[in-house]
PDB file of C-alpha atoms and ligand atoms in Angstrom:
ATOM      1  CA  UNK O 149     -14.672  -9.341  -6.960  1.00 59.00           C
ATOM      2  CA  UNK O 150     -15.050 -11.036  -3.617  1.00 87.00           C
ATOM      3  CA  UNK O 151     -17.501 -12.248  -1.050  1.00 95.00           C
ATOM      4  CA  UNK O 152     -15.862 -10.179   1.640  1.00 97.00           C
ATOM      5  CA  UNK O 153     -18.555  -8.397   3.641  1.00 98.00           C
ATOM      6  CA  UNK O 154     -18.165  -4.639   3.383  1.00 98.00           C
ATOM      7  CA  UNK O 155     -21.376  -3.575   5.110  1.00 98.00           C
ATOM      8  CA  UNK O 156     -21.862  -5.685   8.201  1.00 98.00           C
ATOM      9  CA  UNK O 157     -25.257  -4.210   9.027  1.00 98.00           C
ATOM     10  CA  UNK O 158     -26.852  -5.220   5.741  1.00 98.00           C
ATOM     11  CA  UNK O 159     -24.519  -8.098   4.850  1.00 98.00           C
ATOM     12  CA  UNK O 160     -23.488  -6.499   1.575  1.00 98.00           C
ATOM     13  CA  UNK O 161     -20.380  -7.915  -0.064  1.00 98.00           C
ATOM     14  CA  UNK O 162     -17.591  -6.310  -2.012  1.00 97.00           C
ATOM     15  CA  UNK O 163     -18.855  -8.160  -5.083  1.00 97.00           C
ATOM     16  CA  UNK O 164     -22.356  -6.727  -4.792  1.00 97.00           C
ATOM     17  CA  UNK O 165     -20.999  -3.213  -4.565  1.00 97.00           C
ATOM     18  CA  UNK O 166     -18.697  -3.745  -7.529  1.00 96.00           C
ATOM     19  CA  UNK O 167     -21.627  -5.115  -9.548  1.00 96.00           C
ATOM     20  CA  UNK O 168     -23.682  -2.013  -8.760  1.00 96.00           C
ATOM     21  CA  UNK O 169     -20.825   0.215  -9.895  1.00 95.00           C
ATOM     22  CA  UNK O 170     -19.989  -1.705 -13.048  1.00 94.00           C
ATOM     23  CA  UNK O 171     -23.370  -2.840 -14.287  1.00 94.00           C
ATOM     24  CA  UNK O 172     -25.546   0.048 -13.191  1.00 94.00           C
ATOM     25  CA  UNK O 173     -22.992   2.805 -13.543  1.00 94.00           C
ATOM     26  CA  UNK O 174     -23.406   4.173 -10.043  1.00 95.00           C
ATOM     27  CA  UNK O 175     -20.856   6.755  -9.058  1.00 95.00           C
ATOM     28  CA  UNK O 176     -21.611   7.949  -5.526  1.00 97.00           C
ATOM     29  CA  UNK O 177     -22.025   6.517  -2.054  1.00 98.00           C
ATOM     30  CA  UNK O 178     -25.662   7.639  -2.130  1.00 98.00           C
ATOM     31  CA  UNK O 179     -26.303   5.675  -5.304  1.00 97.00           C
ATOM     32  CA  UNK O 180     -24.857   2.561  -3.681  1.00 98.00           C
ATOM     33  CA  UNK O 181     -27.018   3.156  -0.603  1.00 97.00           C
ATOM     34  CA  UNK O 182     -30.151   3.408  -2.707  1.00 97.00           C
ATOM     35  CA  UNK O 183     -29.315   0.375  -4.790  1.00 96.00           C
ATOM     36  CA  UNK O 184     -27.961  -2.102  -2.251  1.00 97.00           C
ATOM     37  CA  UNK O 185     -28.966  -0.638   1.139  1.00 97.00           C
ATOM     38  CA  UNK O 186     -25.305  -0.859   2.148  1.00 98.00           C
ATOM     39  CA  UNK O 187     -24.465   2.063   4.409  1.00 98.00           C
ATOM     40  CA  UNK O 188     -28.050   2.718   5.435  1.00 98.00           C
ATOM     41  CA  UNK O 189     -27.795   1.604   9.061  1.00 98.00           C
ATOM     42  CA  UNK O 190     -24.725   2.701  11.043  1.00 98.00           C
ATOM     43  CA  UNK O 191     -22.819   4.329   8.208  1.00 97.00           C
ATOM     44  CA  UNK O 192     -19.587   2.756   9.403  1.00 98.00           C
ATOM     45  CA  UNK O 193     -18.885   1.235   6.015  1.00 98.00           C
ATOM     46  CA  UNK O 194     -19.079   4.526   4.131  1.00 98.00           C
ATOM     47  CA  UNK O 195     -15.304   4.928   3.847  1.00 98.00           C
ATOM     48  CA  UNK O 196     -14.879   1.373   2.598  1.00 98.00           C
ATOM     49  CA  UNK O 197     -17.600   1.838  -0.003  1.00 98.00           C
ATOM     50  CA  UNK O 198     -16.081   5.136  -1.075  1.00 98.00           C
ATOM     51  CA  UNK O 199     -12.752   3.394  -1.481  1.00 97.00           C
ATOM     52  CA  UNK O 200     -14.287   0.786  -3.778  1.00 97.00           C
ATOM     53  CA  UNK O 201     -15.963   3.550  -5.776  1.00 97.00           C
ATOM     54  CA  UNK O 202     -12.690   5.452  -6.112  1.00 96.00           C
ATOM     55  CA  UNK O 203     -10.883   2.317  -7.157  1.00 94.00           C
ATOM     56  CA  UNK O 204     -13.327   1.452  -9.942  1.00 92.00           C
ATOM     57  CA  UNK O 205     -14.132   4.949 -11.115  1.00 89.00           C
ATOM     58  CA  UNK O 206     -10.492   5.823 -11.706  1.00 85.00           C
ATOM     59  CA  UNK O 207     -10.043   2.682 -13.806  1.00 67.00           C
ATOM     60  CA  UNK O 208     -12.465   3.896 -16.448  1.00 56.00           C
TER      61      UNK O 208
HETATM   62  S1  LIG G1347     -21.723  -1.491   8.304  1.00 62.73           S
HETATM   63 FE1  LIG G1347     -22.780  -0.650   6.637  1.00 62.73          FE
HETATM   64  S2  LIG G1347     -24.417   0.480   7.583  1.00 62.73           S
HETATM   65 FE2  LIG G1347     -23.383  -0.450   9.245  1.00 62.73          FE
END
C-alpha cells in the first residue's frame, strides 16, 4: 500500500484504492469511481486503477 497518487484529478492514492478493494470488496472500475471518485474527471487513470484491481483480485 502506498501514498503514490493514482488519480491526479481527485488526488486519490494507491492506498485508498487498495483499501476500497480489500475492505469493501469492490471489483470493478465503476465501483472504485463511485466509492472514491477516482476516475470521475478525465478518466486518464482508468488503466492504472484497472491494473490495481487485476492485481488484487487475482490474489484472492
Ligand atoms: S487522473 Fe483520475 S480522473 Fe483524471
